[in-house]
Short mmCIF file of C-alpha atoms in Angstrom, two decimals:
data_model
loop_
_atom_site.label_atom_id
_atom_site.label_comp_id
_atom_site.label_asym_id
_atom_site.label_seq_id
_atom_site.Cartn_x
_atom_site.Cartn_y
_atom_site.Cartn_z
CA MET A 108 112.86 105.87 98.04
CA VAL A 109 110.44 102.94 98.09
CA LYS A 110 112.05 99.70 99.16
CA SER A 111 112.40 97.03 96.49
CA GLN A 112 109.66 94.45 96.75
CA LYS A 113 108.12 91.36 95.25
CA ILE A 114 104.85 92.05 93.47
CA LEU A 115 102.26 89.53 92.27
CA VAL A 116 99.59 90.59 89.79
CA ILE A 117 96.59 88.29 89.49
CA GLY A 118 95.65 88.00 85.82
CA ALA A 119 97.03 89.41 82.56
CA GLY A 120 93.91 90.45 80.71
CA GLU A 121 93.00 93.90 79.44
CA LEU A 122 93.91 95.59 82.72
CA GLY A 123 96.44 93.14 84.15
CA SER A 124 98.69 93.38 81.09
CA GLN A 125 98.79 97.18 81.41
CA VAL A 126 99.54 97.02 85.14
CA LEU A 127 102.34 94.50 84.53
CA SER A 128 103.87 96.58 81.75
CA SER A 129 103.80 99.75 83.86
CA LEU A 130 105.29 98.00 86.89
CA ALA A 131 108.06 96.44 84.80
CA GLN A 132 108.98 99.80 83.28
CA HIS A 133 108.62 102.00 86.36
CA PRO A 134 111.79 103.96 87.27
CA HIS A 135 111.70 102.51 90.80
CA GLN A 136 112.20 98.89 89.84
CA ALA A 137 110.66 96.23 92.06
CA ARG A 138 112.87 93.34 93.08
CA ALA A 139 110.52 91.01 91.22
CA VAL A 140 107.24 91.30 89.31
CA ALA A 141 105.22 88.14 88.77
CA VAL A 142 101.83 87.26 87.34
CA LEU A 143 99.47 84.51 88.46
CA LEU A 144 98.07 82.67 85.44
CA ARG A 145 96.05 79.50 85.01
CA PRO A 146 98.26 76.51 84.06
CA SER A 147 96.30 76.17 80.82
CA SER A 148 97.20 79.76 79.87
CA ILE A 149 100.91 79.24 80.48
CA SER A 150 101.02 76.02 78.44
CA SER A 151 98.53 77.12 75.77
CA LYS A 152 99.30 76.18 72.15
CA ASN A 153 97.23 79.12 70.90
CA LEU A 154 99.54 81.40 68.92
CA SER A 155 98.20 84.71 70.27
CA LYS A 156 98.33 83.35 73.84
CA GLN A 157 101.93 82.20 73.27
CA GLN A 158 102.81 85.67 72.00
CA GLU A 159 101.27 87.24 75.13
CA ILE A 160 103.29 84.89 77.33
CA GLU A 161 106.52 85.69 75.48
CA SER A 162 105.77 89.40 75.76
CA LEU A 163 105.46 89.05 79.54
CA ARG A 164 108.70 87.09 79.72
CA GLY A 165 110.35 89.78 77.60
CA LEU A 166 109.45 92.32 80.28
CA GLY A 167 111.19 90.16 82.88
CA ILE A 168 107.91 89.10 84.48
CA HIS A 169 107.84 85.74 86.26
CA LEU A 170 104.97 83.39 85.43
CA ILE A 171 103.33 81.73 88.44
CA SER A 172 100.87 78.88 87.93
CA GLY A 173 97.62 79.12 89.89
CA ASP A 174 93.86 79.35 89.50
CA ILE A 175 91.85 81.67 91.74
CA VAL A 176 88.64 79.84 90.80
CA GLU A 177 89.75 76.22 91.18
CA ASP A 178 92.53 76.39 93.78
CA PRO A 179 91.46 76.22 97.43
CA GLU A 180 92.04 79.24 99.63
CA PRO A 181 95.03 77.72 101.51
CA THR A 182 96.77 77.02 98.19
CA LEU A 183 96.33 80.62 97.11
CA ALA A 184 97.53 81.84 100.51
CA SER A 185 100.70 79.76 100.16
CA ILE A 186 101.38 81.37 96.77
CA PHE A 187 100.63 84.88 98.06
CA ALA A 188 102.95 84.41 101.06
CA ASP A 189 106.00 84.82 98.79
CA TYR A 190 105.05 88.40 97.87
CA ASP A 191 104.73 91.68 99.69
CA THR A 192 102.24 93.27 97.29
CA ILE A 193 99.27 91.50 95.69
CA ILE A 194 97.25 93.26 92.95
CA GLY A 195 93.96 91.74 91.77
CA CYS A 196 93.27 92.31 88.05
CA THR A 197 90.77 89.61 87.12
CA GLY A 198 87.47 91.47 87.02
CA PHE A 199 84.08 89.85 87.53
CA VAL A 200 84.50 87.16 84.89
CA SER A 201 85.86 84.73 87.48
CA GLY A 202 82.38 84.46 89.04
CA LYS A 203 80.66 85.05 92.36
CA GLY A 204 82.62 84.54 95.56
CA VAL A 205 86.06 84.63 93.96
CA GLN A 206 86.99 88.19 94.93
CA LEU A 207 86.15 87.46 98.55
CA LYS A 208 88.14 84.22 98.37
CA VAL A 209 91.18 86.11 97.01
CA ALA A 210 90.91 88.72 99.76
CA ARG A 211 90.70 86.03 102.46
CA ALA A 212 93.74 84.29 100.99
CA ALA A 213 95.69 87.57 100.96
CA LEU A 214 94.87 88.15 104.62
CA ALA A 215 95.66 84.53 105.53
CA ALA A 216 99.07 84.98 103.88
CA GLU A 217 99.55 88.14 105.96
CA THR A 218 100.31 90.00 102.74
CA PRO A 219 101.84 93.37 103.70
CA ARG A 220 100.05 95.28 100.91
CA PHE A 221 96.96 94.41 98.89
CA ILE A 222 95.10 96.08 96.02
CA PRO A 223 91.88 94.13 95.45
CA TRP A 224 89.95 94.06 92.19
CA GLN A 225 87.90 97.21 92.82
CA PHE A 226 88.94 99.15 89.71
CA GLY A 227 85.55 100.63 88.98
CA VAL A 228 82.75 102.54 90.67
CA ASP A 229 82.31 103.83 94.23
CA TYR A 230 80.67 100.79 95.81
CA ASP A 231 80.31 102.52 99.19
CA VAL A 232 78.06 105.20 97.67
CA ILE A 233 76.10 102.73 95.53
CA GLY A 234 75.49 100.55 98.57
CA ARG A 235 74.06 97.08 98.92
CA GLY A 236 71.11 95.74 96.96
CA SER A 237 71.89 97.58 93.72
CA PRO A 238 70.65 96.18 90.37
CA GLN A 239 74.16 94.75 89.78
CA ASP A 240 74.24 91.98 92.39
CA LEU A 241 77.96 91.39 91.88
CA PHE A 242 78.61 94.74 93.57
CA ASP A 243 77.54 93.42 96.99
CA GLU A 244 80.57 91.15 97.05
CA GLN A 245 82.80 94.17 96.53
CA LEU A 246 81.32 95.61 99.71
CA ASP A 247 81.96 92.28 101.47
CA VAL A 248 85.63 92.59 100.46
CA ARG A 249 85.76 96.15 101.80
CA ASP A 250 84.17 95.07 105.09
CA LEU A 251 86.71 92.27 105.41
CA LEU A 252 89.67 94.56 104.75
CA ARG A 253 88.36 97.22 107.14
CA SER A 254 87.93 94.64 109.89
CA GLN A 255 91.66 93.89 110.18
CA THR A 256 94.94 95.75 110.68
CA LYS A 257 97.72 93.38 109.54
CA THR A 258 97.43 93.96 105.79
CA CYS A 259 97.62 97.51 104.44
CA TRP A 260 95.36 98.02 101.47
CA ALA A 261 94.54 100.55 98.79
CA ILE A 262 91.47 100.56 96.57
CA ILE A 263 91.83 102.35 93.23
CA SER A 264 88.50 103.66 91.92
CA THR A 265 88.75 104.35 88.20
CA GLY A 266 85.20 104.50 86.89
CA MET A 267 84.35 102.65 83.70
CA PHE A 268 86.95 101.63 81.13
CA THR A 269 86.72 104.37 78.49
CA SER A 270 86.29 101.85 75.67
CA PHE A 271 83.28 100.23 77.38
CA LEU A 272 81.29 103.47 77.10
CA PHE A 273 81.55 103.10 73.30
CA GLU A 274 80.99 99.33 73.26
CA PRO A 275 77.91 98.74 71.03
CA SER A 276 76.64 95.97 73.30
CA PHE A 277 76.51 98.41 76.24
CA GLY A 278 73.73 100.22 74.40
CA VAL A 279 74.87 103.82 74.92
CA VAL A 280 76.72 104.66 71.70
CA ASP A 281 75.64 103.27 68.35
CA LEU A 282 78.01 104.87 65.85
CA GLN A 283 76.67 102.89 62.91
CA ASN A 284 73.19 104.30 63.40
CA ALA A 285 74.36 107.67 64.80
CA THR A 286 72.45 107.20 68.06
CA VAL A 287 73.35 108.00 71.67
CA SER A 288 71.24 106.77 74.58
CA ALA A 289 71.55 108.47 77.96
CA LEU A 290 71.39 106.24 81.03
CA GLY A 291 68.77 107.77 83.33
CA ARG A 292 68.97 111.36 82.08
CA TRP A 293 71.20 113.55 79.94
CA GLU A 294 72.68 115.35 82.96
CA ASN A 295 73.91 112.10 84.54
CA GLN A 296 77.68 111.81 84.55
CA VAL A 297 80.11 108.92 84.25
CA THR A 298 83.82 108.72 85.07
CA VAL A 299 86.02 106.87 82.57
CA THR A 300 89.69 105.86 82.48
CA THR A 301 91.69 103.81 79.96
CA PRO A 302 93.36 100.57 81.11
CA ALA A 303 96.74 102.00 80.03
CA ASP A 304 96.28 104.97 82.37
CA ILE A 305 95.04 102.72 85.17
CA GLY A 306 98.20 100.65 84.74
CA LYS A 307 100.31 103.80 84.95
CA PHE A 308 98.49 105.05 88.07
CA THR A 309 98.70 101.66 89.77
CA ALA A 310 102.44 101.35 89.18
CA GLU A 311 102.99 104.84 90.61
CA ILE A 312 100.84 104.08 93.65
CA VAL A 313 102.77 100.84 94.28
CA LEU A 314 106.30 102.01 93.45
CA GLY A 315 106.29 105.82 93.54
CA GLU A 316 107.62 108.13 96.22
CA GLU A 317 104.21 108.38 97.90
CA SER A 318 103.66 104.64 98.03
CA GLU A 319 103.96 104.03 101.76
CA ALA A 320 101.61 106.91 102.54
CA LEU A 321 99.07 105.80 99.93
CA PHE A 322 98.62 102.31 101.38
CA ALA A 323 96.58 103.83 104.18
CA ASN A 324 93.52 101.56 104.06
CA ARG A 325 91.52 103.94 101.92
CA VAL A 326 89.99 104.49 98.49
CA ILE A 327 92.07 106.44 95.96
CA PHE A 328 89.98 108.10 93.24
CA VAL A 329 91.55 108.50 89.80
CA ALA A 330 90.07 109.39 86.41
CA GLY A 331 90.77 110.05 82.78
CA ASP A 332 87.58 112.06 82.36
CA THR A 333 84.17 112.73 83.86
CA VAL A 334 81.45 113.57 81.34
CA SER A 335 77.70 113.82 81.03
CA TYR A 336 75.73 111.84 78.46
CA GLU A 337 74.93 115.18 76.79
CA GLN A 338 78.67 115.82 76.38
CA LEU A 339 79.04 112.30 75.03
CA ALA A 340 76.33 112.92 72.43
CA GLU A 341 78.00 116.17 71.37
CA LEU A 342 81.32 114.35 70.96
CA VAL A 343 79.73 111.60 68.85
CA GLU A 344 78.22 114.29 66.63
CA LYS A 345 81.67 115.81 66.13
CA ILE A 346 83.18 112.45 65.27
CA ALA A 347 80.32 111.31 63.03
CA GLN A 348 80.07 114.82 61.53
CA LYS A 349 76.29 114.63 61.56
CA PRO A 350 73.47 114.98 64.09
CA VAL A 351 72.80 111.97 66.29
CA ARG A 352 69.47 110.64 67.48
CA ARG A 353 69.09 110.95 71.24
CA ASN A 354 67.30 108.39 73.42
CA ILE A 355 66.90 108.13 77.17
CA LEU A 356 67.07 104.70 78.76
CA ALA A 357 64.90 105.46 81.78
CA VAL A 358 65.73 103.49 84.91
CA PRO A 359 62.18 102.09 85.38
CA ASP A 360 62.21 100.79 81.81
CA VAL A 361 65.63 99.17 82.27
CA GLN A 362 64.52 97.62 85.57
CA ALA A 363 61.37 96.28 83.92
CA ALA A 364 63.52 94.69 81.21
CA LEU A 365 65.76 93.27 83.94
CA THR A 366 62.73 91.71 85.64
CA ARG A 367 61.98 89.89 82.38
CA ASP A 368 65.64 88.93 81.87
CA PRO A 369 67.17 88.77 85.38
CA ASP A 370 70.52 87.31 84.29
CA ASN A 371 71.27 90.06 81.75
CA GLY A 372 74.51 91.62 83.02
CA LEU A 373 74.39 94.59 80.65
CA LEU A 374 70.92 95.58 81.87
CA LYS A 375 72.25 95.44 85.43
CA TYR A 376 75.02 97.87 84.53
CA GLN A 377 72.61 100.15 82.64
CA ALA A 378 70.35 100.31 85.69
CA VAL A 379 73.21 101.13 88.09
CA PHE A 380 74.69 103.82 85.85
CA GLY A 381 71.20 105.17 85.14
CA GLN A 382 70.67 105.72 88.86
CA GLY A 383 73.71 107.99 88.71
CA ARG A 384 75.09 107.33 92.22
CA GLY A 385 78.73 106.47 92.83
CA VAL A 386 79.64 106.30 89.14
CA ALA A 387 81.26 109.74 88.68
CA TRP A 388 83.55 112.05 90.63
CA ASP A 389 85.04 115.51 90.28
CA LEU A 390 88.21 115.42 88.17
CA THR A 391 89.83 118.19 90.21
CA LYS A 392 89.67 116.02 93.34
CA THR A 393 91.29 112.93 91.82
CA TRP A 394 94.71 111.74 92.94
CA ASN A 395 96.22 111.91 89.45
CA LYS A 396 94.84 115.37 88.66
CA GLN A 397 96.13 116.80 91.93
CA ARG A 398 99.59 115.47 91.10
CA GLY A 399 99.57 116.61 87.49
CA ILE A 400 99.65 113.07 86.08
CA ARG A 401 98.18 113.21 82.57
CA ALA A 402 95.47 110.84 81.49
CA LEU A 403 93.61 110.37 78.22
CA THR A 404 90.30 112.23 78.02
CA MET A 405 87.21 110.68 76.50
CA GLU A 406 87.57 112.84 73.39
CA GLU A 407 91.25 111.94 72.95
CA TRP A 408 90.46 108.23 73.26
CA ALA A 409 87.58 108.53 70.79
CA ARG A 410 89.68 110.39 68.20
CA ASP A 411 92.48 107.81 68.55
CA ASN A 412 90.21 104.79 68.28
CA LEU A 413 87.03 105.70 66.41
CA LEU A 414 88.17 107.90 63.53
#
């Protein structure tokens, strides 16, 4: 049985809210589950924000005031010192340097267990100098964690959020115009997982029977599905019930567009995924698949959300 513990989740956005919900409802209850939120979020007068806050309180989650962008590293370390597990769920929206700052604060607090914000691709395989410059900082975080032995860590690689693959602004699926654009080539694959499933996996990794063994300073690969862009096009045809137009967004063309518009984050992602390295892994080798933990496939998500 995993010992009861005090867990702090950083952020309650699309992923953080799912992680918090899964932790709060896990059969092996933690001694305390808390979330770090900006003071302005906790005191917000916005009705939807107030409803989110009340929902968290209803789950028994403690609200901790703090700001990973504005607060200095020692302040964050003093907050983290009260917890034995820190889970980063803020994504890249907090800006450059913040993920490294959070990792340094976690180490300064001598946090026993740490899951950094690395819910995404395999940064080790992609390597430094990729079109998405934010990825280099993720490698800096990994280097920092690997350079020490006091804090045990686990990185959970999930691939892309399933919904993002269908996000019109991403430029891959255009349901309205029945068009699918492959990144790089049709055979390229992408791994996707829903935030709800990531929340479920994270809670099991933190609180499940295997927890102590899993915090072994390594990357844990999970997935809802791994599909090619050809399979994606076939699925869109089934859902739209008509043929779709097929385009290829060739990497040189995307990189040329990125040269003209160097701050375009979506072009950076298109270029990385078009290169096809470190963005997909074999489902049969994932932690959840090997343990028989069900996750939503791409087709199941699409039928639930697009029909």
